[in-house]
PDB file of C-alpha atoms in Angstrom:
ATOM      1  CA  UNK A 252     -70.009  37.460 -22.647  1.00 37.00           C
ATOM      2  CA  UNK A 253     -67.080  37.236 -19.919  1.00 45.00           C
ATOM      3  CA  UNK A 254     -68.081  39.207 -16.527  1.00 55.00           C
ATOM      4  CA  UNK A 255     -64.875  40.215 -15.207  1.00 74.00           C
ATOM      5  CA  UNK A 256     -65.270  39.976 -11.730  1.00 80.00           C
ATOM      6  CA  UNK A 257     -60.946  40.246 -11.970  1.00 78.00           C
ATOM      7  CA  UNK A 258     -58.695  43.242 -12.689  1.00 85.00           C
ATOM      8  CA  UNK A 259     -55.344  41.962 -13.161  1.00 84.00           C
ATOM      9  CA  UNK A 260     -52.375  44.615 -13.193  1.00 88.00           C
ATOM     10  CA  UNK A 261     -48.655  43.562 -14.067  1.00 86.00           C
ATOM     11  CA  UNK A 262     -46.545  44.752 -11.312  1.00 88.00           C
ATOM     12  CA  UNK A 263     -43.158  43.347 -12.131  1.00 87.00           C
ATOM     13  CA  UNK A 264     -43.357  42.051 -15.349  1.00 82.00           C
ATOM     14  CA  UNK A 265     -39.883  40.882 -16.058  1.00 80.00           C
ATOM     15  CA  UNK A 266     -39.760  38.495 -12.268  1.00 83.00           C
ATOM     16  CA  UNK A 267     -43.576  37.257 -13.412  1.00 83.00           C
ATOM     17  CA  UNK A 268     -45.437  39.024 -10.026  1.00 88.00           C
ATOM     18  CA  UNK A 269     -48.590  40.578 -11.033  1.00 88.00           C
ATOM     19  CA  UNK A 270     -51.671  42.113  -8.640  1.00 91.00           C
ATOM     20  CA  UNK A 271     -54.907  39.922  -8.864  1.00 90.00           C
ATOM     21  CA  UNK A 272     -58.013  42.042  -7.800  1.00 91.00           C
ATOM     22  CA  UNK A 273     -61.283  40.825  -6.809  1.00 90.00           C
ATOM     23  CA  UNK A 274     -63.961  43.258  -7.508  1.00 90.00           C
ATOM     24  CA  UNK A 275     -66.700  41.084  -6.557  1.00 88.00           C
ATOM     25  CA  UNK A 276     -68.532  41.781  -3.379  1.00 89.00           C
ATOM     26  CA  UNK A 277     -69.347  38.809  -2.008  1.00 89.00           C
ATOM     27  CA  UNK A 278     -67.450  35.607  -3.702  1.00 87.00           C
ATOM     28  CA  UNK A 279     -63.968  34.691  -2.634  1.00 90.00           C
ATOM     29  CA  UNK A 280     -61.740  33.823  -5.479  1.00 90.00           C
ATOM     30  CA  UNK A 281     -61.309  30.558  -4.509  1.00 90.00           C
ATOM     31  CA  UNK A 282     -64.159  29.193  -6.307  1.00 88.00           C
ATOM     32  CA  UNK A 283     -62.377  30.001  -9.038  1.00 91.00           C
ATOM     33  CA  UNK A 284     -59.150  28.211 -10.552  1.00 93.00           C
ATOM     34  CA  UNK A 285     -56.943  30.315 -13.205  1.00 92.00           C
ATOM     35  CA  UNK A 286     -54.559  29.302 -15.905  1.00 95.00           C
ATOM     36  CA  UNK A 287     -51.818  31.695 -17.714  1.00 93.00           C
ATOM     37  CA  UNK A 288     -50.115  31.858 -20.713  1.00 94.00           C
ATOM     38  CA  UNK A 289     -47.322  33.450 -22.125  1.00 93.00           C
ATOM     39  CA  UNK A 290     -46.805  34.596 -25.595  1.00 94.00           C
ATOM     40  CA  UNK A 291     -43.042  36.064 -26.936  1.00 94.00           C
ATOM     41  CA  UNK A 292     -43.765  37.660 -30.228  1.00 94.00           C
ATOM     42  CA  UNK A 293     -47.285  35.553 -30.488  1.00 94.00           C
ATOM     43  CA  UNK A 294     -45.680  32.373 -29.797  1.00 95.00           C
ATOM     44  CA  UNK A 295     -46.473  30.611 -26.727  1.00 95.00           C
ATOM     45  CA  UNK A 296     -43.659  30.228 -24.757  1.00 94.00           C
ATOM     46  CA  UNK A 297     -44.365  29.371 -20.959  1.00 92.00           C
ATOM     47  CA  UNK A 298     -47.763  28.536 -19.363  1.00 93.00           C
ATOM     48  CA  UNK A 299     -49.223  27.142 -16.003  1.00 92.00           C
ATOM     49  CA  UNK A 300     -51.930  27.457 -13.328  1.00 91.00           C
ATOM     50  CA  UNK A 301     -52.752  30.327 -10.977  1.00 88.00           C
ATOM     51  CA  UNK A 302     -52.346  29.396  -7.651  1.00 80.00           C
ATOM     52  CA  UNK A 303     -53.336  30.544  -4.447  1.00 83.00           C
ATOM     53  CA  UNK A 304     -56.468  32.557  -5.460  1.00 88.00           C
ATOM     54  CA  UNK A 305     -57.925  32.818  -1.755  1.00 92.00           C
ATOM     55  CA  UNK A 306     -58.702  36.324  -2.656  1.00 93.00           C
ATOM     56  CA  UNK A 307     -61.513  38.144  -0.493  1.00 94.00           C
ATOM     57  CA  UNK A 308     -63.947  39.867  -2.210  1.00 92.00           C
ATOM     58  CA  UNK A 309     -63.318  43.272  -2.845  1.00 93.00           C
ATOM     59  CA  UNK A 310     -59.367  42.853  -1.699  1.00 94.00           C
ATOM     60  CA  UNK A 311     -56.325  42.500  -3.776  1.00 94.00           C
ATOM     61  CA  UNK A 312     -53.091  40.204  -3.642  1.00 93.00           C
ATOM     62  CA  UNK A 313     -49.969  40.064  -5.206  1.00 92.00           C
ATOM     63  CA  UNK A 314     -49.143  36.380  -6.605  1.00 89.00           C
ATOM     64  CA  UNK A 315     -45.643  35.652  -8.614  1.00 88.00           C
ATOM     65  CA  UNK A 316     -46.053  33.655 -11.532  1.00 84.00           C
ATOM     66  CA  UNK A 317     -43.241  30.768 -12.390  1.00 79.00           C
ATOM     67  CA  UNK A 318     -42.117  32.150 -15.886  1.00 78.00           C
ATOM     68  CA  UNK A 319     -39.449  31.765 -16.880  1.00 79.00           C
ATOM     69  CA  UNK A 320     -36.762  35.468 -17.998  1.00 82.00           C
ATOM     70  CA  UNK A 321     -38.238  38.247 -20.664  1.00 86.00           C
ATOM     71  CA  UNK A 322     -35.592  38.576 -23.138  1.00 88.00           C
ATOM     72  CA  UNK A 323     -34.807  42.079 -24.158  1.00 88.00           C
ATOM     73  CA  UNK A 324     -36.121  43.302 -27.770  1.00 90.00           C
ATOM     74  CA  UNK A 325     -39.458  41.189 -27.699  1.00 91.00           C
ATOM     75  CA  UNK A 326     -42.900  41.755 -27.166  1.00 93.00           C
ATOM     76  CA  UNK A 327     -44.310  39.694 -24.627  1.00 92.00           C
ATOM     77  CA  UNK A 328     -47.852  38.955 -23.849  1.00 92.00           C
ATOM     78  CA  UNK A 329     -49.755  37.411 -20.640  1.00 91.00           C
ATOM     79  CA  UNK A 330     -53.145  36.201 -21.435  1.00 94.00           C
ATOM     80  CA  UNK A 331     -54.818  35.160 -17.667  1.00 92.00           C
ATOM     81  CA  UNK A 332     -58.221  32.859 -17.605  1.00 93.00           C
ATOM     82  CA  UNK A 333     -60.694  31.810 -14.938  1.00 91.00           C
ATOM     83  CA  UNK A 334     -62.475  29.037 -14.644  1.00 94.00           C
ATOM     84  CA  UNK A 335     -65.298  27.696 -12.129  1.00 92.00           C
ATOM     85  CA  UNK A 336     -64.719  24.834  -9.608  1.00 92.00           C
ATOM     86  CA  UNK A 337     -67.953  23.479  -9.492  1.00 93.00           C
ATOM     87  CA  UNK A 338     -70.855  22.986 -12.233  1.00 93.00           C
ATOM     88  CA  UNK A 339     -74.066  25.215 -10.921  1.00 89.00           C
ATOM     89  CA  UNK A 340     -77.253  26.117 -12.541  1.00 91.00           C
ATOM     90  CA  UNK A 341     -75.955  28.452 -14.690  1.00 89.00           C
ATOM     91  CA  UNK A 342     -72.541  26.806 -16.009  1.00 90.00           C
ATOM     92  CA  UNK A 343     -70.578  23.596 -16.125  1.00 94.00           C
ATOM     93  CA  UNK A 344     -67.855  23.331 -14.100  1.00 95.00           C
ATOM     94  CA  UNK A 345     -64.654  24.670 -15.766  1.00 94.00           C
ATOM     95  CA  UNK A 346     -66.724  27.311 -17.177  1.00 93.00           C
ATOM     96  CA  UNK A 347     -64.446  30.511 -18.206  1.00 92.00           C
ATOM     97  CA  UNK A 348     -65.763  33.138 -16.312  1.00 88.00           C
ATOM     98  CA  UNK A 349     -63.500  35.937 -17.389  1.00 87.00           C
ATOM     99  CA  UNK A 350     -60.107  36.346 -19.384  1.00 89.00           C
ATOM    100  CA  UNK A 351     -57.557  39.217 -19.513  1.00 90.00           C
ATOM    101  CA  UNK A 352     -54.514  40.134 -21.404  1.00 92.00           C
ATOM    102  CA  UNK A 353     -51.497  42.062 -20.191  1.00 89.00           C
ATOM    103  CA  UNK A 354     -48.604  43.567 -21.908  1.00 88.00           C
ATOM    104  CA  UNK A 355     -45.225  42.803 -20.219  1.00 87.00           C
ATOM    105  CA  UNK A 356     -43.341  44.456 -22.725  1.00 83.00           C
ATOM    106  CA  UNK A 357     -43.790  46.138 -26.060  1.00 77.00           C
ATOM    107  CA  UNK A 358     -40.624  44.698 -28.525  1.00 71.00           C
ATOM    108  CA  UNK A 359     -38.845  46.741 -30.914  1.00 67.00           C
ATOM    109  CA  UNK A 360     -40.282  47.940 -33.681  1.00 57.00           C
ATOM    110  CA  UNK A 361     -40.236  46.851 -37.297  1.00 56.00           C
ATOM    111  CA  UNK A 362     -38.223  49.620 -39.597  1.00 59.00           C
ATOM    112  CA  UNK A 363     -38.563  49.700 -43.028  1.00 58.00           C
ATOM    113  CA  UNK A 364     -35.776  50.535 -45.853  1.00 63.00           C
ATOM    114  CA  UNK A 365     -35.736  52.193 -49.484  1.00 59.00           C
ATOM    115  CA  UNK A 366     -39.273  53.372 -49.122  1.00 54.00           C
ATOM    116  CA  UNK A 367     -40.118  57.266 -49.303  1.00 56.00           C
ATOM    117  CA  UNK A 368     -43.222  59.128 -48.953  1.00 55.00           C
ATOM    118  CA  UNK A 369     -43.230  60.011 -52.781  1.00 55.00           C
ATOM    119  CA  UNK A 370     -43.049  55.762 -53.914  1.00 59.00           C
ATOM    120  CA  UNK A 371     -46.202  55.419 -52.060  1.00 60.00           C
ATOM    121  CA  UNK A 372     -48.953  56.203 -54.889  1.00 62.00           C
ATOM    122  CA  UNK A 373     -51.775  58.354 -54.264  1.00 65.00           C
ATOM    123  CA  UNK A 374     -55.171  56.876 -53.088  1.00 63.00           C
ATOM    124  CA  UNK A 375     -58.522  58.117 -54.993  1.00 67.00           C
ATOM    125  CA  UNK A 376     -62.032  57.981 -54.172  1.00 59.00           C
TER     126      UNK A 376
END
């Protein structure tokens, strides 16, 4: 179990900046290192390190990640990870502490032809 001591929030998804909160009440974030992916249409496309996470507890900071431009018409996901500096006496170090996943945009959707209500057959119990 993952205890998110994060809430991430995309605030301009298509120039990679998104809003890193800490919602502990005590830990900085800098114990902490983070690493990001990003997915076009479930492919992995772009990935990297979170940097600068010298986030008081309880505070919030806007940090821009290096990604490179959304292209219009796809779906494109961000999946975020944290991971401890140090090993201590109840993980290793590089532990993942807590993962998120945020939708940057949603695609188009999938249309399908020559199908009608009626070709569909009925379902029975």
């Amino acid at each position: 179990m993952l205890i998110n001591g994060y809430l991430l929030k995309s605030v301009d998804p298509a120039n990679g900046l998104i809003s890193i909160r800490n919602r502990y009440q005590f830990i900085s974030l800098d114990a902490f290192h983070g690493k990001w992916t990003l997915l076009k249409d479930g492919v992995v496309v772009d990935s990297g390190l979170v940097a600068d996470l010298n986030i008081a507890a309880g505070t919030e900071k806007q940090l821009k990640l290096p990604q490179k431009p959304l292209q219009a018409g796809a779906e494109y996901l961000l999946n975020v990870s944290f991971f401890t500096n140090q090993s201590s006496l109840w993980s290793d170090k590089n532990f993942e502490i807590a993962s998120q996943q945020l939708q940057l945009s949603a695609g188009t959707s999938a249309t399908v032809s020559g199908m009608t209500a009626t070709a569909v057959p009925a379902w029975k119990a």
